[in-house]
mmCIF file of C-alpha atoms and ligand atoms in Angstrom:
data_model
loop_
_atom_site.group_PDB
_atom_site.id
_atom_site.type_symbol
_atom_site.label_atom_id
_atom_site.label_comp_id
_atom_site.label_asym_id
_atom_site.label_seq_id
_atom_site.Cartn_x
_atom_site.Cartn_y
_atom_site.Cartn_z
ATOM 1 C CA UNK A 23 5.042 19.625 -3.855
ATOM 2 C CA UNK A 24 5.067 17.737 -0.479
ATOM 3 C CA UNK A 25 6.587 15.163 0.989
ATOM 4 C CA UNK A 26 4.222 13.919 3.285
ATOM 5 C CA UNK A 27 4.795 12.194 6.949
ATOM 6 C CA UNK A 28 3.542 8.424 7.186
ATOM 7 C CA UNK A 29 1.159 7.090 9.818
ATOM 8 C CA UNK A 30 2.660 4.266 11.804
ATOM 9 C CA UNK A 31 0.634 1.407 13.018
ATOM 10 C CA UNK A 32 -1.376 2.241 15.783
ATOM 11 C CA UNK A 33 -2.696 5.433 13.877
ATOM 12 C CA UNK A 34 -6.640 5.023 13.425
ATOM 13 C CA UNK A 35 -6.652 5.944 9.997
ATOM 14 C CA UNK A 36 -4.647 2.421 8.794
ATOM 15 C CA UNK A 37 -7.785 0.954 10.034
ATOM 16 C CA UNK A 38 -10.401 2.613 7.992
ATOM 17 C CA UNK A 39 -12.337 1.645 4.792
ATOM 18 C CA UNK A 40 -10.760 4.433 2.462
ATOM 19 C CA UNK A 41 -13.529 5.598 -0.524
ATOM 20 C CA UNK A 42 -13.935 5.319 -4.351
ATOM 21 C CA UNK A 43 -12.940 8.542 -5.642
ATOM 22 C CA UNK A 44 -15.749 9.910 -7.816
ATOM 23 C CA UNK A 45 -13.665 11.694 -10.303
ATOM 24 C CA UNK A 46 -10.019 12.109 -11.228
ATOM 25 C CA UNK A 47 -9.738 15.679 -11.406
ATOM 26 C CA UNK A 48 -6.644 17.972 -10.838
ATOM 27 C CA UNK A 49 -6.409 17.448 -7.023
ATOM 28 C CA UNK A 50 -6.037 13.844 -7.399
ATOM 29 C CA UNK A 51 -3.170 14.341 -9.556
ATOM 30 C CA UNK A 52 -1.161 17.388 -7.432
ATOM 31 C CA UNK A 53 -2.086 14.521 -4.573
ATOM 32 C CA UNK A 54 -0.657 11.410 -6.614
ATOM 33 C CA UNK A 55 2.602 13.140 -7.196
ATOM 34 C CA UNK A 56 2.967 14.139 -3.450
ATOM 35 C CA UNK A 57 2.048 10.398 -3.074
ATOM 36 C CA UNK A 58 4.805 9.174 -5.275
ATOM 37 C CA UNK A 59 7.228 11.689 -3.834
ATOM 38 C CA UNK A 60 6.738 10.523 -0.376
ATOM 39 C CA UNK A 61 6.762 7.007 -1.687
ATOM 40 C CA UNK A 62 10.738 7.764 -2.849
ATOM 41 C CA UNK A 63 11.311 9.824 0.198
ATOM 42 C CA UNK A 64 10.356 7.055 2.752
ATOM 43 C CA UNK A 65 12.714 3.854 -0.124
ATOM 44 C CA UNK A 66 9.085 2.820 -0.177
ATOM 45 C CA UNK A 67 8.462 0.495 -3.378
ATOM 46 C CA UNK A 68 4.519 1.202 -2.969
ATOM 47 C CA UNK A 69 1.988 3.709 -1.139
ATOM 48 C CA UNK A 70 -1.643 3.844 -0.010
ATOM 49 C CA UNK A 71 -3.136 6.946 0.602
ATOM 50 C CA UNK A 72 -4.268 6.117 4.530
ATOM 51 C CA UNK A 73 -0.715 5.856 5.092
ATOM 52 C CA UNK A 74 -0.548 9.626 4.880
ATOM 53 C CA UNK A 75 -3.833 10.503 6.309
ATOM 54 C CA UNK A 76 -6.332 10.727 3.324
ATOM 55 C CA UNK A 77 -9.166 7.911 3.305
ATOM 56 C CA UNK A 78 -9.137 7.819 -0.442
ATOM 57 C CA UNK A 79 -9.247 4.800 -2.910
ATOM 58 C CA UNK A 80 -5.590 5.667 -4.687
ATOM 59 C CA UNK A 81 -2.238 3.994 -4.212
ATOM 60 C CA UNK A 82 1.042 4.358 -5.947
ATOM 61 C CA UNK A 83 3.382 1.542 -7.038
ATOM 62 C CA UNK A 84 6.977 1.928 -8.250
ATOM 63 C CA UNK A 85 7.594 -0.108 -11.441
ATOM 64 C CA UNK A 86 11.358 0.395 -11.598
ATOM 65 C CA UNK A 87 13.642 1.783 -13.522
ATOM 66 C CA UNK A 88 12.375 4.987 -11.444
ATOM 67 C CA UNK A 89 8.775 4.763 -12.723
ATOM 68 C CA UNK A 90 5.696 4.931 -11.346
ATOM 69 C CA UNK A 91 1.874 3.781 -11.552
ATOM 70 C CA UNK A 92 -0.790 5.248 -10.110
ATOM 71 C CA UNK A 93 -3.920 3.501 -9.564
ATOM 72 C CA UNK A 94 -6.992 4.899 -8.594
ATOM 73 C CA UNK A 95 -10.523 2.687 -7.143
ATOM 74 C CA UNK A 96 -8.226 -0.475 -7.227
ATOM 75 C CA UNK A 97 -9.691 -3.478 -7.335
ATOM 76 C CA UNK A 98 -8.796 -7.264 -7.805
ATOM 77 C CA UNK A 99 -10.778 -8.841 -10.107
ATOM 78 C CA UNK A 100 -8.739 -11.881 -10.430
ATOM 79 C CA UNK A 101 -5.875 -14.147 -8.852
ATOM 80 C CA UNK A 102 -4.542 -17.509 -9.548
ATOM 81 C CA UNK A 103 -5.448 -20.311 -7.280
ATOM 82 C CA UNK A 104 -1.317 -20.291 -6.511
ATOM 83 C CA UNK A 105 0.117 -18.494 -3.722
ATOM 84 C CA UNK A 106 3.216 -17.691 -2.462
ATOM 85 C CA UNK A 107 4.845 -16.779 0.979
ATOM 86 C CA UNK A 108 7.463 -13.745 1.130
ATOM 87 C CA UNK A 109 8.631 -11.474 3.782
ATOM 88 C CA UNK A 110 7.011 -8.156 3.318
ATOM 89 C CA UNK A 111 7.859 -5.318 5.205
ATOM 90 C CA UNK A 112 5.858 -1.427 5.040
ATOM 91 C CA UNK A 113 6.296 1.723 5.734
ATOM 92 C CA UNK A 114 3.582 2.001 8.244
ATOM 93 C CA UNK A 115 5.625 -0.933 10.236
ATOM 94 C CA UNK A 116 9.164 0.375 10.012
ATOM 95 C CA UNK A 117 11.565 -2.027 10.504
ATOM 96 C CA UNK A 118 9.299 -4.784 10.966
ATOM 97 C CA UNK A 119 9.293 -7.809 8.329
ATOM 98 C CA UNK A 120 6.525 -10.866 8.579
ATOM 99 C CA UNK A 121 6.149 -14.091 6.329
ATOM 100 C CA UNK A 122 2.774 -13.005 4.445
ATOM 101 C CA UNK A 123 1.102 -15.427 1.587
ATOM 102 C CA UNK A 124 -0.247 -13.870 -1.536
ATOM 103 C CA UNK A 125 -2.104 -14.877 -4.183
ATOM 104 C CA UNK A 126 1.169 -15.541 -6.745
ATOM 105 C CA UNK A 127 -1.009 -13.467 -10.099
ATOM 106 C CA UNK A 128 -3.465 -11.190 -9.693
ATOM 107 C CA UNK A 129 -5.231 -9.311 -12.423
ATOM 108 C CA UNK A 130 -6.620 -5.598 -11.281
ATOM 109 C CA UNK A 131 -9.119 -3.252 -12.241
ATOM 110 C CA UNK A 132 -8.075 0.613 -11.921
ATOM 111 C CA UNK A 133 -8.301 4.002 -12.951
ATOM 112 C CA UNK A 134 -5.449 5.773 -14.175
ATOM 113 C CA UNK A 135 -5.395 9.325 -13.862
ATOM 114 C CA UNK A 136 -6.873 10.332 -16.986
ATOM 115 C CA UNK A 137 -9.638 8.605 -15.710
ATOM 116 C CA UNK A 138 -9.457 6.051 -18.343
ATOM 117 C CA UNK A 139 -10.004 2.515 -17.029
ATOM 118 C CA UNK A 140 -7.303 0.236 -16.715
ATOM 119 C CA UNK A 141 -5.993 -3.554 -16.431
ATOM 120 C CA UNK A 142 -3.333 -4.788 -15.263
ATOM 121 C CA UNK A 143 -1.700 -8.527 -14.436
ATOM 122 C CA UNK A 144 0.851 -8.461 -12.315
ATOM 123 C CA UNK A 145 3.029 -11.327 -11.270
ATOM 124 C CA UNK A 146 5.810 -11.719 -8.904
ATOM 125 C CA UNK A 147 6.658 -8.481 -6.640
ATOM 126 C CA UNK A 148 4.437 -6.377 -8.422
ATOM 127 C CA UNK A 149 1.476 -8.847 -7.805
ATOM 128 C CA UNK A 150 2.614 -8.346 -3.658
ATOM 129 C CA UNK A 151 2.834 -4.793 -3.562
ATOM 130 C CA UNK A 152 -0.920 -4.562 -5.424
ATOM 131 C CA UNK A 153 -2.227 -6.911 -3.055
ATOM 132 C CA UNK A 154 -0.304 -5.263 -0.176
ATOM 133 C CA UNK A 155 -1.476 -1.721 -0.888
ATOM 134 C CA UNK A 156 -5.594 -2.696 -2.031
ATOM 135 C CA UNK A 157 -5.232 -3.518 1.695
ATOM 136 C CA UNK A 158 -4.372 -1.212 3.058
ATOM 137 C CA UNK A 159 -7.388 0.650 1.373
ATOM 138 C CA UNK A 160 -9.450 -1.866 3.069
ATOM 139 C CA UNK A 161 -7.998 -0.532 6.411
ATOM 140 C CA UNK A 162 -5.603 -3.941 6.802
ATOM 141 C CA UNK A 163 -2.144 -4.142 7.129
ATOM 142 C CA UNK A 164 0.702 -6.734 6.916
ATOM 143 C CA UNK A 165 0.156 -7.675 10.979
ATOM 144 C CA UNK A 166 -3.630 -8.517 9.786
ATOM 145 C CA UNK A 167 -2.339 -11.535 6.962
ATOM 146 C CA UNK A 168 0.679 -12.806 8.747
ATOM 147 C CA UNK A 169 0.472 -15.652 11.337
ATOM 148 C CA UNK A 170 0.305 -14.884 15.227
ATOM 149 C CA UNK A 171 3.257 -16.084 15.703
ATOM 150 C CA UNK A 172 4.797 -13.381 13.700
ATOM 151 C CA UNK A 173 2.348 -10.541 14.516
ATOM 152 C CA UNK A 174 2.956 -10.836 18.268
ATOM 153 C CA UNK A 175 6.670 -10.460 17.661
ATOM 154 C CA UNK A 176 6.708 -7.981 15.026
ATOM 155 C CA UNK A 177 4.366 -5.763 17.261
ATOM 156 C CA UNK A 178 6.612 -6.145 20.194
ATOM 157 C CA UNK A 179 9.675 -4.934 18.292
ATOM 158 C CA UNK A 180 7.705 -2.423 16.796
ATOM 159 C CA UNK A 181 7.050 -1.306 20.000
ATOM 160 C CA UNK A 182 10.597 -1.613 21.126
ATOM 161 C CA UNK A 183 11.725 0.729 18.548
ATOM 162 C CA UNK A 184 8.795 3.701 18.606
ATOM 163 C CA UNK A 185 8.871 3.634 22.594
ATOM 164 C CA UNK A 186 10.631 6.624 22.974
ATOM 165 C CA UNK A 187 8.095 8.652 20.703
ATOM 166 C CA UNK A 188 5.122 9.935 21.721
HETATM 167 ZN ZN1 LIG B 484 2.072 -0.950 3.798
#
């Protein structure tokens, strides 16, 4: 068990394509748990494994009540036309929140980690934190789908606060 650190913005690996994972075997499981555990050590409500160094398709999501999914090769295979603007903060960012619009249902496509495919809809914060974390798998963050306006300033007080590390 490990509790892994998280890569802040500016680390190249939040930028990178992450890829499918070919088979869910025991590794991916051990690595899902660590995941998860990280996830709860960081008050995180959702992980992508980039965040912690490994360019591989899996995230996990807490579903409350101090559950969690995993999903593995996550993919969006549909959304309502709706959206909706939040604030949405992430661990990568700390302390950083930015007005981000999301598609307000989205219906994905997984593997859980059986293997088995799954589907989900999702609605509401669940339907953020999907969105939110399929990016980051994509190598895009929350300063990528907010406006300018917000990106400039959230990257300046970003920078504020992480000045004094190296
Ligand atoms: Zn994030």
């Amino acid at each position: 068990m490990a509790i892994f650190p998280v890569r802040l913005f500016g680390d190249p690996c939040l930028r990178e394509k992450s890829q499918s994972i070919a088979e869910v075997d025991k590794r991916i499981r051990i690595f899902s748990v660590d995941m998860a555990k990280t996830m709860y050590d960081y008050k995180g409500v959702g992980l992508a494994a980039p965040q912690v160094g490994v360019l591989k398709q899996i995230i996990t999501v807490d579903m409350g009540q101090d559950n969690y999914s995993v999903f593995v090769n996550p993919v969006i295979k549909e959304h309502s036309k709706a959206t909706e603007t939040d604030e949405e903060g992430c661990l990568s960012v700390p302390d950083v929140h930015v007005p981000i619009n999301r598609y307000a249902k989205v219906v994905v496509e997984a593997l859980d980690l059986k293997g088995r495919k799954i589907v989900i809809e999702a609605d509401e914060q669940l339907a953020r934190v999907l969105q939110h974390e399929i990016d980051h798998l994509n190598g895009l963050s929350i300063l990528d789908k907010t406006d300018s306006k917000s990106r400039q300033k959230a990257i300046s007080e970003f920078m504020e606060n992480h000045q004094h590390e190296a």
